[in-house]
Amino acid sequence: MIRIAIIRFPGTNCDRDTLHVIKNILKINTELVWHTDNNIDKYDVAILPGGFSYGDNLRAGIIAAHSPALKIIKDMANKGKPILGICNGFQILVESGLLPGSLLYNSSLKFVCKWINVKVNNCKTSFTSDCKKSSILRMPIAHAEGRYFIDNKGLKELKRNNQIVFTYVNEQGIKNERSNPNGSLENIAGISNIEGNVVGLMPHPERSSEKILSPYNNDDGIKIIQSVVNNLKG
Amino acid sequence: MSTQRGTYKVIVKIENKPLIKDPEGEVILRDLLMKNNYNQVSNIRTAKLLEFEVKANNSENAKKIIKEICDELRIYNPLVSNCIIELEEES
Amino acid sequence: MNNNILSQFSLTGKEIKAIKNRLKREPNELEIAMFDAEWSEHCSYKSSKNILKQFPTEGKNVLLGPGFDAGIIDAGNGNVITIHVESHNHPSAIDPYGGAATGVGGILRDIISVGTRPIALLNALRFGEFETSNRSKWLFKQVVKGIGDYGNCVGIPTVGGEVQFDSSFERNCLVDVVCIGYGKENEIVLGEAKNVSDLIIIVGGKTGRDGIQGASFSSQNLGVENEEDRAAVQIPEPFTKKQILEATLESVKTGNITGVKDLGGGGLTCGLSEIGDKGGTGIQIQIEKVPVRDSNMSSMEIMISESQERMLFVVKQGYENEIFKIFDKYDLIYSIIGKVIKDKQLVIKDEEKIIAKLPISFLANAPEIFHKSKKPEYIKLMEKFEKPDQPNNLGKVLLKLLSSPNISSKKWVYEQYDHEVGASTVIKPGKSGAAVLRLPNNRYLALKADGNSKHCYIDPYNGSAGILAESCRNILSVGAKPIAMVDHLQFGNPNDPEVFWSFTESVKGMADYCKAIELPCVGGKVSFYNEDEIENKAIKPSPLSSVIGFIDDPLKIRSLLSQKKSNIILSIGITNEELGGSEYYEQIHKVVGGKVPQVDFKYEKRLHDAYLRVSEEELIDSSIDCSQGGIATALSEICIENNLGAKINIDSINHNCKRHDEMLFSESHGRFLLTSSKNNLDRVMKIFNKYSIPCNQIGELDSNEIIINSNKRNILNVRLDEVKDSYENKISKVMRD
């Protein structure tokens, strides 16, 4: 029986939303786990949800990155357990070194909340195995520090290892400036580690998992959690 | 250099590396200065400033302690930023 | 007590006399400061209490009406909705970012303090002409950022609101925030200290010098010297608020909290006096136990400080450690500062010494002030109004109107607010007249806030009744029935009889509307003194109403989007020649005057009943209410959302107008545009006719032009792409420069 942990830090906001999708819609055993809990590694999957951990003070995700929880999560990642970081969760994974690169302030210098499209480039990660390659998922973003950046060397590595999992595209699937909501390098919306079991993305799949909540009447986001569940089952 | 044991004020300036785009600096230059005819200014870059009050044996030590803290706790992200550490009198 | 000291405070001679008479002694400086805070207009409602009595406050869904930190509505199965409104006008005019942010903080505190989780925020903002005034542009930018940063950090979705621009708000911008909460009826706690010997605990931030004399500051007009008065500004701390939110909700679940009170305007003085007054007890505190930021703060500063993020908890003796464990988990500072006593006094002690002792109910209930009122001269002058001529090119007029700031899309604003957090926002900003949220118990909540200062300026009675009519229309248009409202009344100096006349007329209008359609008022606020001393100019009267309603079946939720692609357009209601205060007169012709849209109360009741029937039978595909910019604007909005033009015969609407511009741009109440299918047409018309509400088929959604004909002649023809461009980009264009 699969057990998923949704890690809560002081300031985490999207934990209950994520819990609702996994528990009530997918009917998978899942719990909210406070970050100082010693039993995080007893779970099969760890999800770091969105929010403003520690108020985003100093830099989004940096303070939470120093929590002892991240040491445990690093071990879990090394053992191959799936780890997902959504929005602030992605920021925390990047700040703690589980994922490469950096998430900077949006080019527009403003917080932006709107629905965008992402193309799935890699369907071999723990969280995209249920997706078709090059398929387009519609999800909302809501962030101020979502501009992905990495140096040239790092970018080459990401490309070589197929670590760029999601890119911002327009409705036709074209990657261009207009479809980039925050100035991210190469429209990068989400990446994985080399092994593919740690994934981080800025868009919110838990907010696009029910048709009634989508302006497009879609539930694309649910595929992301469904992937890991099916992965572990089968 | 001060050699007394005491409380020192250490200023840490965290600025993004030149290769990183600085939209805030650009907007201030373009929309505030240029639009008000201050053409002599050619570039603006923003930074974050932290002031630490630290107990140390001497001023060099004070700076050393703060550098360690900034590195260890990743107060600045070395991929993205440079970290300049100075004593209050020096800056 | 010498006059020098007294002059620092804003208590009137009459009030000081009343204090001396009651105490039978001279009050000391600390005590005077406490009266000054609690008896300020902002905390005491001394000028308005009497007038506010007109509002009906009871209804079958109402569990708690006005007077506490939030109104409470029964949401079914033991769950409740809480609602309250707050403003932060004066701080926002000086430090717009901090003022607006702490305004959000304040209203969140109210909802949290009754034991419910905030689930949505709405805000209503009013600024000067931001296209021409750099100051207004700056205020607008900073206020939106302040609200966004705070709400986003605490993780509460901002799902709707309103922004209006008018030159009367140039010096005094208005920032109103409404908050909705959700919780369990058996977990509600109120701001009362009921049990003697209960402990009083302060939790949250440390008490500092921020906001010193803030409450009385907000009750004074803003003059030049006050611009520099930064001590009155409060610093926002949304992360601390988030911690307090989680800690309070966890604590309340233990069942051992007897009362919670948030500390806002008037700080500890107001908080302590109010919990004692409501609880029928007295309070004794030790001032030295209050955690302070600066060690040399005086007792007076501590008692009136408005440092943010502080709450009072009233806890049964013996149960405090359980609560402290929760506070520790969330890294909150706390301290036992006193206890509930039998003697109905507020006793402040410093160690062994009593430094203040005041009768608690007397302190908490300022003597009312009964102001004079007089109908303003300007209203009489405006009755002699000369109608402007109708322009030749009505298409051009429509495009100009769509790009005017009050009408054009507010996307620039709401994209800075996280409106999706909570994964419950079914109808999002810009998609309909009202926002719709899914509640945890699987019912749906519609919510809206509306104001119209231009209407209220010319005719406060109809203007104010009108904003309620508009809020209700918006609630109906998404498929809900209005069940409760809160109001916020914002005016100039009440000592000015003309201002006070507008205030009383405004309340009367809103109260009459509430009575006519049986809509209870469950809370509200009054903000006076929104006036500029230099220019001697008051803001236009700015009442705000916020209405909520429930929807049980998600299939009945409607928006601008024609889900089933039906394209027959129906006009509901009557268009009268009522262009006073309209966007058309003020934006296109730059004239202020004329007849403001009147509210026909009997008609409104029938309209509600008819609309609800049609809604219940799912006969409508999409819906929009007609308000600012008239039918032409409403039509444009439906066309934009459905990406289709329209072909309309304007003569088919029910109207009493002589000219086309009047038909297109009048802002008469009680009107909707609906789309419906051929199959449902007969039934829709039958129902509206039964209630004597005019329902006319006026055209259909079609192609990519908006074509309006009259008497077989074309009177307006614009392309859909022009319409979209005018509507969508104005505000972001201006804010980019």
Coordinates of C-alpha atoms in Angstrom, one line a residue, chain A residues 8-17 20-21 34 51-57 105 109-115 140-144 204 206-207 210 212-215 217, chain C residues 117 141 145 148-149 151-156 239 242-243 246 250 329-331 412 414-428 431 438 444 554 557 561 563:
Chain A
R8 CA 4.6 21.1 5.8
F9 CA 6.9 23.9 6.8
P10 CA 6.0 27.1 8.7
G11 CA 4.3 29.1 5.9
T12 CA 3.3 26.2 3.6
N13 CA -0.1 27.0 2.1
C14 CA -0.9 24.4 -0.5
D15 CA -0.7 21.3 1.6
R16 CA -4.4 20.8 2.1
D17 CA -5.1 21.4 -1.6
H20 CA -7.5 16.8 -1.1
V21 CA -6.4 15.7 -4.6
W34 CA 5.3 18.5 9.9
G51 CA 3.3 28.3 -0.4
F52 CA 5.5 30.8 1.3
S53 CA 7.7 28.8 3.6
Y54 CA 9.2 31.2 6.2
G55 CA 7.5 34.0 4.4
D56 CA 9.9 33.7 1.5
N57 CA 12.3 35.7 3.6
Y105 CA 12.5 37.0 -9.3
L109 CA 9.0 42.1 -11.1
K110 CA 5.4 41.2 -10.2
F111 CA 3.7 38.2 -8.8
V112 CA 1.7 36.5 -11.5
C113 CA -1.3 34.2 -11.2
K114 CA -2.7 32.9 -14.5
W115 CA -3.2 29.7 -16.4
P140 CA -2.1 27.7 -13.3
I141 CA 1.0 29.4 -12.0
A142 CA 1.1 31.7 -9.0
H143 CA 4.5 33.0 -8.1
A144 CA 6.9 35.9 -7.8
H204 CA 0.4 23.9 -9.7
E206 CA -3.2 20.2 -7.7
R207 CA -5.1 23.2 -8.9
E210 CA -10.7 18.9 -11.2
I212 CA -14.9 22.4 -12.3
L213 CA -11.8 24.4 -11.2
S214 CA -10.4 24.8 -14.7
P215 CA -11.4 27.6 -17.1
N217 CA -12.8 22.2 -18.2
Chain C
R117 CA -10.3 29.7 8.5
K141 CA 0.6 50.4 -7.9
K145 CA 1.3 45.2 -4.5
G148 CA -1.1 40.9 -3.2
D149 CA 2.1 40.4 -1.2
G151 CA -2.8 37.8 0.9
N152 CA -0.5 35.6 -1.3
C153 CA 1.9 35.0 1.6
V154 CA -0.8 34.0 4.0
G155 CA -2.3 31.8 1.3
I156 CA -5.8 33.2 1.1
F239 CA 4.4 35.2 7.8
K242 CA 0.1 32.7 8.8
Q243 CA 1.6 31.2 12.0
E246 CA -2.6 28.0 12.1
E250 CA -5.4 24.4 16.3
K329 CA 5.2 24.8 17.5
Y330 CA 4.5 28.0 15.5
D331 CA 7.3 30.0 17.0
W412 CA -3.4 43.9 -14.5
Y414 CA -6.0 40.4 -10.3
E415 CA -3.1 38.7 -12.0
Q416 CA -1.0 40.0 -9.0
Y417 CA -3.3 38.2 -6.6
D418 CA -3.1 34.4 -6.1
H419 CA -6.8 33.7 -6.9
E420 CA -6.3 30.0 -7.1
V421 CA -4.8 29.0 -3.8
G422 CA -7.2 26.8 -1.9
A423 CA -8.1 24.9 -5.1
S424 CA -11.6 26.1 -4.6
T425 CA -12.1 29.0 -7.0
V426 CA -14.8 27.9 -9.5
I427 CA -15.5 31.3 -11.1
K428 CA -12.4 33.3 -11.3
K431 CA -15.2 35.7 -15.7
R438 CA -16.5 25.6 -3.6
Y444 CA -20.9 26.7 -3.4
P554 CA -22.8 23.1 -9.4
I557 CA -23.5 28.0 -11.7
L561 CA -19.4 32.1 -21.0
Q563 CA -21.3 26.9 -22.0

